[in-house]
PDB file of C-alpha atoms in Angstrom:
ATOM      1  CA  UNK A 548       4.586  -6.514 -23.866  1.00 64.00           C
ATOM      2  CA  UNK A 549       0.992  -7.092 -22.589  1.00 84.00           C
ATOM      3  CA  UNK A 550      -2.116  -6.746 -25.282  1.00 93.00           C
ATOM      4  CA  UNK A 551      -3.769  -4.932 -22.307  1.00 97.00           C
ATOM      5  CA  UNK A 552      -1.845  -1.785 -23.040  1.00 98.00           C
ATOM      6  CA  UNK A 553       0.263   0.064 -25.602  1.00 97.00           C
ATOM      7  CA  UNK A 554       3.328   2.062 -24.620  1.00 98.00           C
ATOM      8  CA  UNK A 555       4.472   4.939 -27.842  1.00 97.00           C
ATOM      9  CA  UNK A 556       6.988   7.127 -27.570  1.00 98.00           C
ATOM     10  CA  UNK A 557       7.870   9.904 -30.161  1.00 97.00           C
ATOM     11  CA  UNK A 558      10.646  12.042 -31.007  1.00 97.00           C
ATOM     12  CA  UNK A 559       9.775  14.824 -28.721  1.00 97.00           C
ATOM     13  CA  UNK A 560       9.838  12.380 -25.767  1.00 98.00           C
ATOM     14  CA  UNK A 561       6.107  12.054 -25.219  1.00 98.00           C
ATOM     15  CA  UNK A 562       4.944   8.344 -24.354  1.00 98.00           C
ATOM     16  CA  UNK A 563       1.237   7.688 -24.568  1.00 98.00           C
ATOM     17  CA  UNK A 564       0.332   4.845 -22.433  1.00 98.00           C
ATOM     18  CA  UNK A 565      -2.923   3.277 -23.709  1.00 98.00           C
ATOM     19  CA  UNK A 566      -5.198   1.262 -21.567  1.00 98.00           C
ATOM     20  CA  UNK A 567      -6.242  -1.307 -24.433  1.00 98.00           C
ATOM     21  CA  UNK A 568      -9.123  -3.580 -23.570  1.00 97.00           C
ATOM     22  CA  UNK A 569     -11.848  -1.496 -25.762  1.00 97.00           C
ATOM     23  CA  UNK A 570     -14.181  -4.649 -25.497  1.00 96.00           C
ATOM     24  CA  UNK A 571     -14.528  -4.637 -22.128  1.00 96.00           C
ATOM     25  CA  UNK A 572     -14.473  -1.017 -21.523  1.00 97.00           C
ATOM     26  CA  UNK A 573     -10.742  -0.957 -20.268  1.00 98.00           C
ATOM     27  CA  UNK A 574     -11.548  -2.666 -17.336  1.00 97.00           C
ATOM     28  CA  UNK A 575      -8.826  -4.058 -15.320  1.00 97.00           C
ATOM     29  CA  UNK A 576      -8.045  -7.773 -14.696  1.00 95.00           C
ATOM     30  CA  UNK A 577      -5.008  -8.744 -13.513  1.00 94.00           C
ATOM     31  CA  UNK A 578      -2.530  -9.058 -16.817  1.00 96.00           C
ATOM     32  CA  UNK A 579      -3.556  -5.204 -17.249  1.00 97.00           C
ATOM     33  CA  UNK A 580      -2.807  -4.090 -13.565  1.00 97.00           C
ATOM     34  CA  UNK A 581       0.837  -6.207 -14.166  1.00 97.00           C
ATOM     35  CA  UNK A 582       1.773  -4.322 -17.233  1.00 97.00           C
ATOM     36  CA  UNK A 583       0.957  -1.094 -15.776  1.00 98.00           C
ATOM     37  CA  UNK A 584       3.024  -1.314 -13.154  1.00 98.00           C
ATOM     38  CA  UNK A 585       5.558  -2.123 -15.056  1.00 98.00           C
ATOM     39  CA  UNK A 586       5.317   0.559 -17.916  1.00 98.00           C
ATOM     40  CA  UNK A 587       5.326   2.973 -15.008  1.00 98.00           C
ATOM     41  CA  UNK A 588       8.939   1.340 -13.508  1.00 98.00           C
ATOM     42  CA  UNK A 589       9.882   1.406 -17.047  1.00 98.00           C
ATOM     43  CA  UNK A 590       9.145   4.958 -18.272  1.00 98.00           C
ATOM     44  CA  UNK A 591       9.908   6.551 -15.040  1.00 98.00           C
ATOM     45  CA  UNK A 592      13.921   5.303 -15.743  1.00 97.00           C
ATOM     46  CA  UNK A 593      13.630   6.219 -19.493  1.00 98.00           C
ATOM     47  CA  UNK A 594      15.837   9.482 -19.563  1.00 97.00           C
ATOM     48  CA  UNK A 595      14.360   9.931 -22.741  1.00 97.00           C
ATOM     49  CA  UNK A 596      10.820  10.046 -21.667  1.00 98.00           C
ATOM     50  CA  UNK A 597      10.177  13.335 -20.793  1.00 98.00           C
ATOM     51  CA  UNK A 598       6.115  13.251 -20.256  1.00 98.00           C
ATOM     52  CA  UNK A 599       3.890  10.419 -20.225  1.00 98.00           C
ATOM     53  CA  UNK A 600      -0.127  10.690 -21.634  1.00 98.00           C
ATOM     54  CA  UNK A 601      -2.160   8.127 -19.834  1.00 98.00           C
ATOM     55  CA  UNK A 602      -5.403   7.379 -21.789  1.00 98.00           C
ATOM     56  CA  UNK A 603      -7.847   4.839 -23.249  1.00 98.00           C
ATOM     57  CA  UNK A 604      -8.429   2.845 -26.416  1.00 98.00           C
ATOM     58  CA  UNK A 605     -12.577   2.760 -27.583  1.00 96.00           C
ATOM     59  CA  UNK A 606     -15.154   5.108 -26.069  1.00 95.00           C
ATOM     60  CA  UNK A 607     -14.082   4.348 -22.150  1.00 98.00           C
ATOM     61  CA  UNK A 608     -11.366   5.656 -20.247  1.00 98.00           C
ATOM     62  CA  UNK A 609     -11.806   2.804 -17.986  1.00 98.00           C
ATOM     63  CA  UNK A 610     -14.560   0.894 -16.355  1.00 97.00           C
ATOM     64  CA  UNK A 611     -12.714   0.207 -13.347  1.00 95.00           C
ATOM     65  CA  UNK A 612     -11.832  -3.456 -12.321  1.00 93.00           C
ATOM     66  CA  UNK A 613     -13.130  -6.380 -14.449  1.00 93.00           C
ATOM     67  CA  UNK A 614     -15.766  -7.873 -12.666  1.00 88.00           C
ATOM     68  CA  UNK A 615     -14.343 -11.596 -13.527  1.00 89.00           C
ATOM     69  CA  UNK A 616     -11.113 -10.962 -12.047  1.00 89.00           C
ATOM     70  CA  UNK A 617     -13.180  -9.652  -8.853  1.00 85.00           C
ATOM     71  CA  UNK A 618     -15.485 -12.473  -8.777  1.00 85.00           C
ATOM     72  CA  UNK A 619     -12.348 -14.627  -8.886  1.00 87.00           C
ATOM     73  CA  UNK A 620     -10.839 -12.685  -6.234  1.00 83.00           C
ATOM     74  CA  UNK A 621     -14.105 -13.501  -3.892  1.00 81.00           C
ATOM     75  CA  UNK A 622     -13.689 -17.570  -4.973  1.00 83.00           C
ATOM     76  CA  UNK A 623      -9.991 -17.518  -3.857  1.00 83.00           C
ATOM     77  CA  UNK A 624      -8.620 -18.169  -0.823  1.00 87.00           C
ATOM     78  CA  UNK A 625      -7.366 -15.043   1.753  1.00 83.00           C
ATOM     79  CA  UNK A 626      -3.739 -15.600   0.530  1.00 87.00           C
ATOM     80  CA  UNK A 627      -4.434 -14.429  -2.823  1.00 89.00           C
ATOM     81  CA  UNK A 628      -7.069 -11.978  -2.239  1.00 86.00           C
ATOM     82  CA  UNK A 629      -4.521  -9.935   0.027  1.00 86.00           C
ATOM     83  CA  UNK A 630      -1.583 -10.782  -2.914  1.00 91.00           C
ATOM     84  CA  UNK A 631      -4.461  -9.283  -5.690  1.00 90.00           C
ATOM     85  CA  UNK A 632      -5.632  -6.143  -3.858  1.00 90.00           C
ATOM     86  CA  UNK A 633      -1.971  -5.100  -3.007  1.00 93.00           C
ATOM     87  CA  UNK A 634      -0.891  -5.638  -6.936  1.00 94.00           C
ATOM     88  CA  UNK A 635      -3.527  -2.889  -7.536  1.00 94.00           C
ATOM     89  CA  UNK A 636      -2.595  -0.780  -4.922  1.00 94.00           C
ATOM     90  CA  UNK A 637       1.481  -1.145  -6.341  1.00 96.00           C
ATOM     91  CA  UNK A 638      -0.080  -0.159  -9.803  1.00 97.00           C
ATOM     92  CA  UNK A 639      -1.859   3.236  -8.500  1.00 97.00           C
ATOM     93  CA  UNK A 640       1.557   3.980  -6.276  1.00 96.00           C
ATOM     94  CA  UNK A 641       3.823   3.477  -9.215  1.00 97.00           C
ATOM     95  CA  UNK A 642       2.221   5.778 -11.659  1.00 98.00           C
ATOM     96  CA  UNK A 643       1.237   8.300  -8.541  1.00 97.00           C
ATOM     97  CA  UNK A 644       5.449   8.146  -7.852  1.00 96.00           C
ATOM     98  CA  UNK A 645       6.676   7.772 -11.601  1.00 97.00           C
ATOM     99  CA  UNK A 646       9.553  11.062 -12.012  1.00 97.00           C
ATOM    100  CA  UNK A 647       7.526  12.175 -15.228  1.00 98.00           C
ATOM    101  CA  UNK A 648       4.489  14.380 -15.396  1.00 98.00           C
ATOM    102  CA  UNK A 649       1.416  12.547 -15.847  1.00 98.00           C
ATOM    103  CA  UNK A 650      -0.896  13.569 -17.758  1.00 98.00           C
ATOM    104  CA  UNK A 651      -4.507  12.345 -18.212  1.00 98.00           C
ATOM    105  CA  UNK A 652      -6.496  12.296 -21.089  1.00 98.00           C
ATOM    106  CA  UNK A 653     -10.066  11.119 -20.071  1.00 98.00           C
ATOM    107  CA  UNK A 654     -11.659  10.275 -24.006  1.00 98.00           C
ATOM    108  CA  UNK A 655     -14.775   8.864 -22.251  1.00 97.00           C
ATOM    109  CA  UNK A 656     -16.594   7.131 -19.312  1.00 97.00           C
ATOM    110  CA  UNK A 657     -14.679   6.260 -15.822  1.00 98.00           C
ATOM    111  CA  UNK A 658     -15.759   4.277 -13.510  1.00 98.00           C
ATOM    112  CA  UNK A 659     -13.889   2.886 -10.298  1.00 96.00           C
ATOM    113  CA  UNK A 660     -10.545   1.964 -10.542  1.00 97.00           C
ATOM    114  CA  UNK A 661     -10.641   4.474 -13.517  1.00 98.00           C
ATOM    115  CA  UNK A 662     -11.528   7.570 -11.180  1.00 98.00           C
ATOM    116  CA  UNK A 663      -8.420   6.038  -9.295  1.00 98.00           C
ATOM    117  CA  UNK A 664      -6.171   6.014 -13.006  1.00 98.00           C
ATOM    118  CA  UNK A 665      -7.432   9.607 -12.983  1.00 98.00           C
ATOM    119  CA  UNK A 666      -6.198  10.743  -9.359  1.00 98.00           C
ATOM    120  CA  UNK A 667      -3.041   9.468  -9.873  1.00 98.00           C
ATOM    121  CA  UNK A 668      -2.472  11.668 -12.783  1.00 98.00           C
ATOM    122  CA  UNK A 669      -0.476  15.222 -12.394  1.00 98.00           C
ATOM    123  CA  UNK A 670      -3.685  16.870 -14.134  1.00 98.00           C
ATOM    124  CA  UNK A 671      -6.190  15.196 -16.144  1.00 98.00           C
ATOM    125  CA  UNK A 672      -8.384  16.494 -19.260  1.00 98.00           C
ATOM    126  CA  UNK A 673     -11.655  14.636 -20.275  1.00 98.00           C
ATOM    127  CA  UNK A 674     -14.231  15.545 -22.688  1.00 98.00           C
ATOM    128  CA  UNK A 675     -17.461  17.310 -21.476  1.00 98.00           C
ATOM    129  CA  UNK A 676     -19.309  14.300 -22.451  1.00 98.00           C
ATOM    130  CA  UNK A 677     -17.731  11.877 -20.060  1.00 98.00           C
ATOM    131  CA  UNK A 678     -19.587  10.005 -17.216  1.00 98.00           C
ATOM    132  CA  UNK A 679     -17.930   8.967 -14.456  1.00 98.00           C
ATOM    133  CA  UNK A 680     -18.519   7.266 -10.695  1.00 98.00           C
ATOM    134  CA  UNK A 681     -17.326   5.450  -8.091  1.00 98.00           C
ATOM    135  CA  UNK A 682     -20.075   3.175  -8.638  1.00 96.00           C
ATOM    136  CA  UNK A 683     -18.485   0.167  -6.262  1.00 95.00           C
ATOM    137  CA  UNK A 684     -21.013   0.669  -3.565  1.00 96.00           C
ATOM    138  CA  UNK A 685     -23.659  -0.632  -6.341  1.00 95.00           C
ATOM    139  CA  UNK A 686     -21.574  -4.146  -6.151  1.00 94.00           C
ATOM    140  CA  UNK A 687     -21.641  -4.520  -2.455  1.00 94.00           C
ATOM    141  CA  UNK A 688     -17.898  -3.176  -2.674  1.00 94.00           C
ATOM    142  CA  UNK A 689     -16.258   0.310  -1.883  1.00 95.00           C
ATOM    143  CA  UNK A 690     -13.444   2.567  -3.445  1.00 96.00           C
ATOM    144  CA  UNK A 691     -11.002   0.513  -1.590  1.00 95.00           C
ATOM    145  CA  UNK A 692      -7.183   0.816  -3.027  1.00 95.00           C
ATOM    146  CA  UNK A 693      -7.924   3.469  -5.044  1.00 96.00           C
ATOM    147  CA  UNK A 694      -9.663   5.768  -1.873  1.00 96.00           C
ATOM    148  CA  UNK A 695      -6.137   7.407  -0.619  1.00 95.00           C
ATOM    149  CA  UNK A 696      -5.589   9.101  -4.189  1.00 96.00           C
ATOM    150  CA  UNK A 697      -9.128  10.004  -4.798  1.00 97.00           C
ATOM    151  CA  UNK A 698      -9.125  11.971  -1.357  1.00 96.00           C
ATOM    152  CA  UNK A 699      -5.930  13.357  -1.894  1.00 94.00           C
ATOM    153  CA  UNK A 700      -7.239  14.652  -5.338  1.00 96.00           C
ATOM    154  CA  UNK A 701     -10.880  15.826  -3.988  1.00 96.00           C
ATOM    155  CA  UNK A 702     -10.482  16.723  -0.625  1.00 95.00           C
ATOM    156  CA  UNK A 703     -12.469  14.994   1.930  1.00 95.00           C
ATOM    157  CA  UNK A 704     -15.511  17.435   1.854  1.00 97.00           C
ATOM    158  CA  UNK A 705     -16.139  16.614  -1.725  1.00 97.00           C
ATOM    159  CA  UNK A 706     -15.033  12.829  -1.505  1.00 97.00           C
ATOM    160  CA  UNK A 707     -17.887  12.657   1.018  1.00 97.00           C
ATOM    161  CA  UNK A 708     -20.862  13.941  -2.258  1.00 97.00           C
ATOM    162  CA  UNK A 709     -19.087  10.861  -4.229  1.00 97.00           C
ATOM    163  CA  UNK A 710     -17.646   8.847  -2.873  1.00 97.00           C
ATOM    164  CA  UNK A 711     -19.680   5.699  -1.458  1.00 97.00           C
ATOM    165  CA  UNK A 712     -22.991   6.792  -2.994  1.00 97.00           C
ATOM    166  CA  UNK A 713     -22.043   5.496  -6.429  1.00 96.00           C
ATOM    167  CA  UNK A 714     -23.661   8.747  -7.789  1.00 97.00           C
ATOM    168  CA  UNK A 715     -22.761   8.789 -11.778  1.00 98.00           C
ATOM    169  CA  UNK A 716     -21.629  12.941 -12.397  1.00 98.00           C
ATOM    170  CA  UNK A 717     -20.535  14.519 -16.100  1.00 98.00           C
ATOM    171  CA  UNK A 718     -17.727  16.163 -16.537  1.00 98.00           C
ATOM    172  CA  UNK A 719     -18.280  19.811 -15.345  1.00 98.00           C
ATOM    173  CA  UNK A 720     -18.943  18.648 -12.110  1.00 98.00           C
ATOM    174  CA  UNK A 721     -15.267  16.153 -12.093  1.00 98.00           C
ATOM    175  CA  UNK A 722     -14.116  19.641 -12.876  1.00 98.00           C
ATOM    176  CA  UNK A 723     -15.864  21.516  -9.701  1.00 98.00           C
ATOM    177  CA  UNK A 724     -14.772  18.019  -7.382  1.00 98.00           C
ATOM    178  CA  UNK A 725     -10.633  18.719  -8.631  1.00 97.00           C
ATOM    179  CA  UNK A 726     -10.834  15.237 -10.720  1.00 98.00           C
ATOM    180  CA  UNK A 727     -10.639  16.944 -14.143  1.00 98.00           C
ATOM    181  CA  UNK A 728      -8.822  20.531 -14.886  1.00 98.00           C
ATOM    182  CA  UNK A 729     -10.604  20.683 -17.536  1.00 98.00           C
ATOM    183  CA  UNK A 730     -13.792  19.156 -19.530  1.00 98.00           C
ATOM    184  CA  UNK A 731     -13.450  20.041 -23.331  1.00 98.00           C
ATOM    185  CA  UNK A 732     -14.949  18.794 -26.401  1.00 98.00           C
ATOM    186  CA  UNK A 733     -13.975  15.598 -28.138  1.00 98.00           C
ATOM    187  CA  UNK A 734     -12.738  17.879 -30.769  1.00 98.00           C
ATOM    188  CA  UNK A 735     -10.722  20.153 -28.508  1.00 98.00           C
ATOM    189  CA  UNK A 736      -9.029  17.174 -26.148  1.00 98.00           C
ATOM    190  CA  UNK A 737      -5.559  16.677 -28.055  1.00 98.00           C
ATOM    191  CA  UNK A 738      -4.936  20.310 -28.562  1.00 98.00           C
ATOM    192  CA  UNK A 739      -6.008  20.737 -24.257  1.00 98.00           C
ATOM    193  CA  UNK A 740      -3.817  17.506 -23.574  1.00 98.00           C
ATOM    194  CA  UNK A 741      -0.857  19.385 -25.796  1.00 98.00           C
ATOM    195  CA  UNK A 742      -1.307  22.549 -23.932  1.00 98.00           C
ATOM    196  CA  UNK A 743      -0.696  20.438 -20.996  1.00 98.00           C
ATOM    197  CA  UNK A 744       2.413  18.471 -22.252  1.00 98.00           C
ATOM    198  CA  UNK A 745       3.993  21.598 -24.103  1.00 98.00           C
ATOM    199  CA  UNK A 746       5.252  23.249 -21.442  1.00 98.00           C
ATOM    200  CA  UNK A 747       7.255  20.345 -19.776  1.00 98.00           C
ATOM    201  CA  UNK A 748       9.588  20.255 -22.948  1.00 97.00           C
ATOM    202  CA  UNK A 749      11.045  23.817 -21.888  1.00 97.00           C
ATOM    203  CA  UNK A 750      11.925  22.331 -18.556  1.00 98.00           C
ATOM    204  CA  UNK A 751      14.557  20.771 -16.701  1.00 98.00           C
ATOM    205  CA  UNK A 752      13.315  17.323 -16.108  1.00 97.00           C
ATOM    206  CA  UNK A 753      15.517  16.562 -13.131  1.00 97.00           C
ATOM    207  CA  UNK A 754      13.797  19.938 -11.877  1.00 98.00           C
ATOM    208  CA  UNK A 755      10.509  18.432 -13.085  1.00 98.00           C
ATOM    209  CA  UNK A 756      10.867  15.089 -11.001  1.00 98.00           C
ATOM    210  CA  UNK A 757      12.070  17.381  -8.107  1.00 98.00           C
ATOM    211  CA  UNK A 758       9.372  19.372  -7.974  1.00 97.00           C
ATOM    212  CA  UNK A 759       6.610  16.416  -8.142  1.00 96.00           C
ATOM    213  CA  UNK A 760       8.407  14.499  -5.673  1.00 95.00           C
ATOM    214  CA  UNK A 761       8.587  17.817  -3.397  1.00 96.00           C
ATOM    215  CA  UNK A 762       5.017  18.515  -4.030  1.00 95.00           C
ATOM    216  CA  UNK A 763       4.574  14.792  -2.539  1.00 92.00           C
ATOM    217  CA  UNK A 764       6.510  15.076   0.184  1.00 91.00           C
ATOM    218  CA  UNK A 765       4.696  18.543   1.326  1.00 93.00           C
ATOM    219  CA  UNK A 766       1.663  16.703   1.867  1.00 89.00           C
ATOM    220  CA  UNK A 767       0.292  13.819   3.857  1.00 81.00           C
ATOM    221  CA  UNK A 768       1.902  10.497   2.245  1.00 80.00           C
ATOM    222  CA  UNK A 769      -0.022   7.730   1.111  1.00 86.00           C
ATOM    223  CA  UNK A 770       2.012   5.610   3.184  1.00 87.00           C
ATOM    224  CA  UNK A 771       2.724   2.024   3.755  1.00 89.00           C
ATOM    225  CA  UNK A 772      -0.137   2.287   6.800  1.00 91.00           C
ATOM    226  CA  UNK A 773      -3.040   3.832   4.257  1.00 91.00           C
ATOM    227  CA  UNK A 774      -1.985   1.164   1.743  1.00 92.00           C
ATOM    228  CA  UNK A 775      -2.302  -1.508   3.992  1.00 92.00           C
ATOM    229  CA  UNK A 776      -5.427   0.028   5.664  1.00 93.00           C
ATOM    230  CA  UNK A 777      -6.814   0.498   1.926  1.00 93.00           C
ATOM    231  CA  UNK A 778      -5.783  -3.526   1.298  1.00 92.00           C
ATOM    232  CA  UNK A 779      -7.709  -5.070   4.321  1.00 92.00           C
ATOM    233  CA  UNK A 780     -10.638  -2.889   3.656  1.00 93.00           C
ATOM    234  CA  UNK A 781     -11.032  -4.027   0.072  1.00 91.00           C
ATOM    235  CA  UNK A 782     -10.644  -7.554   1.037  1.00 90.00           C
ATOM    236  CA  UNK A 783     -12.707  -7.503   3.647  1.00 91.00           C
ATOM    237  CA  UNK A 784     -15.541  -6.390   1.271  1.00 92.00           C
ATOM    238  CA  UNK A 785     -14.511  -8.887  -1.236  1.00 88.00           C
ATOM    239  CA  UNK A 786     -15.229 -11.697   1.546  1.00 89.00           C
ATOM    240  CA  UNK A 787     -18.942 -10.073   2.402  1.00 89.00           C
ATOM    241  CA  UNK A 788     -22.141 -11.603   1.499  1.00 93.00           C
ATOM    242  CA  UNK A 789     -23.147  -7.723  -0.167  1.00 94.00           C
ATOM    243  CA  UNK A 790     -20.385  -8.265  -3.029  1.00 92.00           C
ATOM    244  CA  UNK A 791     -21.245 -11.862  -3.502  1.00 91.00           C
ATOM    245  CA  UNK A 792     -24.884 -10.368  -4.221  1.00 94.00           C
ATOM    246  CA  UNK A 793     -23.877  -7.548  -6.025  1.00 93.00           C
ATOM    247  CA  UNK A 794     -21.282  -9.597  -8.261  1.00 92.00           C
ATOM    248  CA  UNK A 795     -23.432 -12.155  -9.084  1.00 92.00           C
ATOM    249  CA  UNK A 796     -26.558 -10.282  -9.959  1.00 93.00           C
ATOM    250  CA  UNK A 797     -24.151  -8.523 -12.398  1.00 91.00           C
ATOM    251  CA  UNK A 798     -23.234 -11.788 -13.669  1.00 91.00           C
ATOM    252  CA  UNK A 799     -26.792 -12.966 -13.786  1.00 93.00           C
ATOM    253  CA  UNK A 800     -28.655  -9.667 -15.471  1.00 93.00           C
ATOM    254  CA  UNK A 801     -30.574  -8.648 -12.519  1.00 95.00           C
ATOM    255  CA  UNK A 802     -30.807  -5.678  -9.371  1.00 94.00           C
ATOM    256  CA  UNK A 803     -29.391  -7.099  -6.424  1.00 95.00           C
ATOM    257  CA  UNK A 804     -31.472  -7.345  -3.546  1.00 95.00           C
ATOM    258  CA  UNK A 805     -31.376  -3.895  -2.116  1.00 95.00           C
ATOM    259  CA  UNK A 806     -32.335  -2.262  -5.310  1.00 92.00           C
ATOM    260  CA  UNK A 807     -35.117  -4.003  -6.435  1.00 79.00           C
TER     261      UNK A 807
END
């Protein structure tokens, strides 16, 4: 299995799937988005997995994509930028379509592709100290791959307050945008994420997948069209001169040009 995450199951039937990159903030580089995708394949067919607690390892959730693997991305040629962004997009759709309840536990600070993580989930928790953001617009880049779930979760009217100004926002307000149920305290989270997971072991879990898969299918899909339209608009970005700025003044500890 990848070190970039940590699958554990226990007797109840309750995996926790732990992003585990604590050094760099969870970010996500390209081994990471791999073994995602496949924990999701592989705990979706588990019969014995009955719920599945995605969460983080350190004091970040997750910091969204690793810049190196993005600066790569913009160094490569259009083959393998188009072959990257979809293997992100395949990540988000496998969790969003795994048969098991997802359930978020946010311990800390998302940014990104993390606000993404947290979309996908079935309901997500996160303590009332968190920060998050969809801070890509600060790189030159936008919520890309990750836009159809976080519209699906927020509703357009409230994607619009957050979405491409890269506006950082706590907790209580994730809560008022429908990214969080619930903002807790640190102290609190567990018992919140077990009040979530509890009920789910009383239930039919061929009803369970039923029901998520009906509650997809009684909304717009995020379809093979949004993906692709999500893919060439992340790319595109990725071959701009505003990422190439915003990248590499990360990279080289200063503002990029339009914020100095």
């Amino acid at each position: 299995m990848s070190e970039t995450i940590r699958v554990d199951v226990d007797e109840r039937g309750v995996a926790t799937l732990t992003l585990a990159r604590p050094d760099k903030h969870n970010a996500m580089n390209a081994e990471m988005i791999g073994a995602l995708t496949e924990a999701a394949a592989r705990l979706g067919r588990d019969p014995a997995v009955r719920v599945v607690v995605l969460t983080g390892e350190g004091k970040s959730f997750c910091a969204g994509g690793d810049l190196g693997w993005m600066k790569d991305q913009m160094q490569a040629d259009a083959a393998t930028r188009a072959r990257e962004a979809r293997s992100l997009a395949e990540m988000l759709g496998a969790l969003d379509r795994m048969p098991k309840p997802l359930i978020g536990r946010v311990q800390g600070q998302s940014f990104g592709g993390g606000v993404g993580l947290m979309s996908v989930c079935d309901v997500a928790i996160g303590v009332e100290t968190a920060k998050i953001g969809l801070t890509e617009v600060r790189l030159g880049l936008i919520p890309a791959t990750i836009g159809p779930y976080v519209v699906a979760r927020m509703g357009a009217a409230n994607a619009r307050r957050v979405f491409f100004s890269g506006r950082i926002f706590g907790a209580a307000e994730a809560v008022e945008l429908g990214l969080l149920a619930r903002a807790v305290s640190a102290e609190d989270l567990d018992a919140a994420v077990e009040a979530e997971v509890a009920p789910y072991l009383s239930a039919a879990p061929g009803a369970v997948a039923a029901g998520k898969k009906l509650v997809a299918d009684l909304v717009a899909p995020v379809d093979e069209a949004r993906i692709a339209l999500s893919i060439d608009a992340l790319v595109a970005r990725w071959e701009g001169e505003e990422s190439a700025e915003g990248i590499g003044a990360f990279f080289d500890k200063r503002k990029p040009r339009w914020a100095e």
